[in-house]
Amino acid sequence: MDVPTEKSVKMIASFSMTGEFAPAFELLLGIHPEEQRHLNEDEEQAVFMLRYFKKSDLLKIKNPNSAIEIALLWLKHYPGIETLVSVSDHDLYDVLWKSAFEKAEPLRIGYAFYPAGFNATSFGEVLQKTKKVDNAAKLIQQEIEELSSFDPRSQGKITWTLPFPADGPLGKVVENKAGLSAEFKKRIGLTRYSPGLLCNYLLQRNVAIEKVINPDQFEDLATIIFQEEGWSAEKTRKTRDGGKDVIARRLLGDKPFLAYIQAKRYKETRKVGISEVKEFVATVAGDGIDKGFIVTSSYFSRDSVKWLTTKGISLANVEMINRKELVSRMQKIADADTAAYLLGG
């Protein structure tokens, strides 16, 4: 078993397609569509031969080798591929996978998040975590296969179930069409997702949180984090709420404890200013609330921190949670799970 040297994300997905299109899909997977075997190294590079040879030239070759035969199969199953000869090697597969998904339908999707080897306290720890994720991913693949076999969309069609890197050509296409990023773009609530899935996804996609989720979803994220930390938390209605985006409750001993949470989804370069902090402190103090939290995907200005710690704290008990602290809290949630999930399952 390979131990990852950096964090990685694997997708596990099933797809259905007609028998007519299956050979094209198999070529992209590195499988000979007629002989049902994996292509060798030379055959896998055959698609790039089309940069230098026209179909008419390939057909003239007597006793063609296996690589030339595969190039002809590409031409057969992707009639427009000759127009892509100017596309870079990297982009070519992106284009081909995008073309493939015009005729293939994703049925079920899962995610597996792997730890980074250099972040582990020991080789044994990362090996153990990797093994747990591997085992969980295999169980998810089995579940996906079973669910897909009964899916009406797969009836009378060919179905594939396979794992692949989320950052690879296939992963990018699947995610944009049916994965988490596509659903995020629909601006749906995040509370439908497992907290572990959500935190792992946002931490491991190598994209700033504020670029993935919108302000309303950021309030969902704050709600989820506090719920995982033992609070009973719910978002407020979209009215003039005085900065209280989320209301959280818990018991401290036998005493009820009430908190307001304000969620500021800002770019990292836009800091939460002193006027915003003063306004929230006034709301917490005016309502007689036990505590307030300002959660941001950015940081707080120097003046706002100084004012809160020297003057504001005497008016209301308010805590600042900046980008670094937010990520730390999310990481605890992510680490609490064996990080493999069936989307929608």
XYZ file of C-alpha atoms in Angstrom:
345
model
C 0.000 0.000 0.000
C 1.394 3.397 -1.022
C 1.537 6.031 1.694
C 0.679 9.512 0.362
C 3.341 12.209 0.784
C 0.704 14.930 0.485
C -3.032 15.195 1.026
C -5.032 13.670 -1.795
C -8.665 13.159 -2.663
C -10.059 10.128 -4.433
C -13.485 9.922 -6.021
C -15.387 6.660 -6.393
C -18.172 6.813 -8.946
C -20.448 4.728 -11.128
C -21.556 5.634 -14.640
C -24.062 4.223 -17.064
C -23.837 4.404 -20.852
C -25.158 2.668 -23.924
C -23.188 -0.217 -25.394
C -22.521 1.917 -28.453
C -20.461 4.402 -26.491
C -18.725 1.944 -24.150
C -15.633 1.437 -26.407
C -14.845 5.160 -26.304
C -15.094 5.138 -22.505
C -12.834 2.085 -22.316
C -10.152 3.774 -24.411
C -10.060 6.668 -21.969
C -9.687 4.176 -19.134
C -6.715 2.585 -20.888
C -8.566 -0.589 -21.898
C -8.578 -2.169 -25.363
C -12.290 -2.083 -26.300
C -12.149 -5.229 -28.428
C -9.577 -7.388 -26.645
C -10.636 -6.291 -23.126
C -7.122 -5.899 -21.796
C -5.142 -2.993 -20.397
C -3.152 -1.043 -22.966
C 0.628 -1.185 -22.747
C 2.742 1.954 -22.425
C 3.181 2.497 -26.173
C -0.523 1.951 -26.823
C -1.484 4.495 -24.161
C 0.506 7.127 -26.069
C -1.132 6.256 -29.397
C -3.654 9.086 -29.149
C -0.810 11.593 -29.466
C 0.260 10.056 -32.790
C -2.724 11.815 -34.306
C -0.750 15.061 -34.067
C 1.606 13.806 -36.744
C -0.379 11.363 -38.874
C -3.622 11.800 -40.775
C -6.119 8.977 -40.873
C -5.409 8.402 -44.566
C -1.687 7.994 -43.812
C -2.330 5.528 -40.997
C -4.581 3.414 -43.186
C -1.820 3.112 -45.803
C 0.608 1.503 -43.362
C 1.070 -2.204 -44.048
C 1.346 -4.473 -41.023
C 0.578 -1.696 -38.499
C 1.826 -2.210 -34.962
C -0.509 -2.223 -31.978
C -0.004 1.496 -31.260
C -1.151 2.426 -34.767
C -4.156 0.134 -34.408
C -5.083 1.930 -31.177
C -4.708 5.308 -32.923
C -7.199 4.087 -35.524
C -9.569 3.043 -32.735
C -9.391 6.583 -31.333
C -10.335 7.929 -34.736
C -13.185 5.445 -34.980
C -14.740 6.172 -31.621
C -13.951 9.906 -31.458
C -14.686 11.167 -34.990
C -13.778 14.762 -34.121
C -10.482 13.970 -32.454
C -8.409 15.115 -35.451
C -9.515 18.677 -34.734
C -7.850 18.496 -31.303
C -4.266 17.969 -32.532
C -3.257 21.464 -31.408
C -4.457 20.894 -27.835
C -1.700 20.255 -25.265
C -1.188 16.721 -23.943
C -2.622 17.692 -20.548
C -5.668 19.485 -21.955
C -6.405 16.779 -24.506
C -7.598 14.319 -21.865
C -9.670 17.052 -20.210
C -11.432 17.639 -23.532
C -11.897 13.922 -24.198
C -13.387 13.258 -20.752
C -15.734 16.207 -21.163
C -16.831 14.746 -24.484
C -17.290 11.332 -22.865
C -19.670 12.718 -20.266
C -22.004 14.075 -22.876
C -23.072 10.447 -23.319
C -22.246 8.891 -19.953
C -24.400 9.528 -16.877
C -22.959 9.548 -13.330
C -25.099 7.451 -10.971
C -23.420 7.490 -7.546
C -20.404 9.356 -6.206
C -18.196 8.918 -3.152
C -15.154 10.735 -1.769
C -12.096 9.447 0.096
C -9.694 11.922 1.730
C -6.153 10.765 2.432
C -3.785 12.268 5.038
C -0.463 13.853 4.238
C 2.566 11.803 5.230
C 4.647 14.811 6.244
C 1.925 15.978 8.631
C 1.803 12.736 10.582
C 3.657 12.348 13.845
C 5.054 9.017 12.629
C 5.155 6.796 9.572
C 3.058 4.229 11.431
C 0.308 6.769 12.096
C -0.076 7.847 8.478
C 0.098 4.207 7.372
C -2.723 3.325 9.762
C -4.867 6.282 8.650
C -4.276 5.502 4.987
C -5.275 1.879 5.526
C -8.507 2.925 7.266
C -9.414 5.265 4.412
C -8.556 2.565 1.850
C -10.802 0.040 3.594
C -13.642 2.549 3.911
C -13.270 3.508 0.228
C -13.522 -0.166 -0.795
C -16.739 -0.549 1.210
C -18.144 2.568 -0.439
C -17.234 1.199 -3.861
C -19.079 -2.034 -3.060
C -22.103 -0.039 -1.880
C -22.049 2.094 -5.020
C -21.893 -1.015 -7.213
C -24.877 -2.527 -5.425
C -26.948 0.659 -5.496
C -26.140 1.256 -9.163
C -27.217 -2.235 -10.190
C -30.759 -1.412 -9.008
C -30.776 2.135 -10.358
C -33.382 2.543 -13.155
C -30.888 4.690 -15.074
C -28.560 1.698 -15.434
C -31.118 -0.739 -16.781
C -30.249 -1.983 -20.249
C -26.963 -0.090 -20.183
C -23.337 -0.787 -19.371
C -22.285 0.375 -15.893
C -18.796 1.135 -14.668
C -17.750 1.705 -11.059
C -14.197 2.862 -10.414
C -11.947 5.026 -8.211
C -9.879 7.882 -9.644
C -8.046 11.046 -8.464
C -10.414 13.966 -7.869
C -7.827 16.352 -9.334
C -7.328 14.285 -12.507
C -9.088 14.831 -15.860
C -11.959 12.450 -15.030
C -12.335 13.829 -11.506
C -12.617 17.411 -12.717
C -15.340 16.538 -15.211
C -17.339 14.423 -12.751
C -17.094 17.041 -10.018
C -18.233 19.841 -12.314
C -21.178 17.798 -13.547
C -22.350 15.876 -10.498
C -19.935 16.185 -7.576
C -19.799 18.483 -4.578
C -18.518 21.521 -6.450
C -21.463 21.376 -8.837
C -23.901 21.246 -5.924
C -22.093 24.090 -4.173
C -22.604 26.189 -7.293
C -26.333 25.635 -6.983
C -26.071 27.574 -3.695
C -27.780 24.872 -1.675
C -27.562 24.586 2.089
C -24.533 22.748 3.424
C -26.382 21.184 6.339
C -27.421 18.275 4.136
C -23.823 17.029 4.163
C -21.932 15.061 6.786
C -19.759 17.490 8.802
C -16.727 15.281 8.198
C -17.306 15.237 4.442
C -17.844 18.979 4.331
C -14.745 19.866 6.375
C -12.506 17.408 4.546
C -13.699 18.704 1.201
C -13.211 22.381 2.009
C -9.783 21.784 3.553
C -8.384 19.521 0.842
C -9.552 21.073 -2.412
C -6.701 23.606 -2.450
C -9.151 26.460 -3.033
C -9.895 29.254 -0.578
C -13.115 28.582 1.362
C -14.627 31.901 0.312
C -14.215 30.912 -3.347
C -16.086 27.638 -2.883
C -19.080 28.663 -0.774
C -21.285 31.748 -0.744
C -22.086 33.939 2.323
C -25.257 32.002 3.174
C -23.366 28.715 3.001
C -20.658 30.194 5.222
C -23.346 30.698 7.865
C -24.238 27.011 7.378
C -20.585 26.143 7.944
C -20.458 28.142 11.182
C -23.662 26.432 12.337
C -22.240 22.982 11.602
C -18.970 23.684 13.422
C -20.723 24.827 16.602
C -23.107 21.863 16.457
C -20.129 19.517 16.258
C -18.643 21.267 19.277
C -21.710 20.466 21.367
C -23.946 23.472 20.793
C -27.576 23.457 19.696
C -27.249 25.963 16.847
C -29.556 27.269 14.154
C -29.451 30.077 11.609
C -31.652 33.132 12.015
C -34.103 34.273 9.370
C -32.891 36.701 6.743
C -34.052 39.917 8.384
C -32.362 42.806 10.126
C -30.833 40.484 12.692
C -28.337 42.923 14.154
C -25.444 40.719 13.108
C -26.658 37.522 14.759
C -26.520 35.051 11.867
C -26.655 31.987 14.124
C -28.084 31.472 17.611
C -26.408 28.777 19.703
C -27.420 27.266 23.029
C -25.858 24.831 25.482
C -25.917 23.958 29.166
C -23.039 24.908 31.430
C -23.734 22.674 34.374
C -27.436 23.240 34.962
C -27.382 26.782 33.616
C -28.575 27.609 30.063
C -25.948 29.495 28.040
C -26.900 31.555 24.965
C -24.591 32.831 22.220
C -24.882 34.885 19.061
C -22.657 33.997 16.097
C -21.855 36.372 13.289
C -20.371 34.854 10.104
C -18.201 37.034 7.871
C -17.251 35.363 4.588
C -14.505 37.679 3.393
C -11.514 37.340 1.123
C -8.323 36.846 3.068
C -7.191 40.347 2.124
C -10.371 41.994 3.488
C -10.155 42.259 7.263
C -13.062 42.629 9.660
C -12.945 46.238 10.796
C -13.484 47.980 14.110
C -16.918 49.354 13.188
C -18.211 45.854 12.475
C -16.870 44.550 15.773
C -18.370 47.482 17.695
C -21.783 46.911 16.094
C -21.788 43.220 17.030
C -20.636 43.941 20.596
C -23.499 46.418 20.924
C -25.986 43.763 19.758
C -24.694 41.164 22.228
C -24.628 43.675 25.081
C -28.007 45.201 24.225
C -29.736 41.813 24.114
C -28.087 40.673 27.352
C -26.583 37.577 25.676
C -24.019 35.422 27.480
C -21.454 35.416 24.676
C -20.864 36.350 21.053
C -18.600 34.876 18.382
C -17.458 36.568 15.184
C -16.340 33.903 12.706
C -14.540 34.974 9.544
C -12.756 33.380 6.603
C -10.350 36.325 6.846
C -8.711 38.115 9.794
C -9.454 41.044 12.091
C -7.856 44.455 11.754
C -5.324 45.470 14.386
C -7.600 48.271 15.603
C -10.582 45.934 16.021
C -8.545 43.443 18.072
C -7.127 46.203 20.258
C -10.548 47.788 20.849
C -12.225 44.495 21.740
C -9.501 43.392 24.169
C -9.234 46.766 25.903
C -12.736 48.269 25.796
C -15.255 46.016 24.080
C -14.713 43.110 26.452
C -16.063 45.229 29.313
C -19.339 45.643 27.397
C -19.896 42.075 26.178
C -18.149 38.709 26.135
C -17.208 38.412 22.447
C -14.656 36.029 20.927
C -12.969 36.425 17.556
C -12.480 33.339 15.361
C -10.214 34.184 12.441
C -9.228 32.151 9.393
C -6.476 30.223 11.190
C -8.732 29.286 14.128
C -11.590 28.396 11.759
C -9.359 25.994 9.828
C -8.138 24.476 13.104
C -11.706 23.785 14.248
C -12.608 22.335 10.856
C -9.519 20.110 10.939
C -10.601 18.620 14.274
C -13.951 17.685 12.727
C -12.233 16.273 9.653
C -9.797 14.211 11.729
C -12.574 12.739 13.878
C -13.877 10.650 10.957
C -12.493 7.889 8.781
C -12.563 10.190 5.794
C -14.570 8.293 3.165
C -18.145 9.180 2.294
C -20.930 8.248 -0.085
C -22.402 11.471 -1.474
C -26.120 11.516 -0.809
C -25.891 8.213 1.007
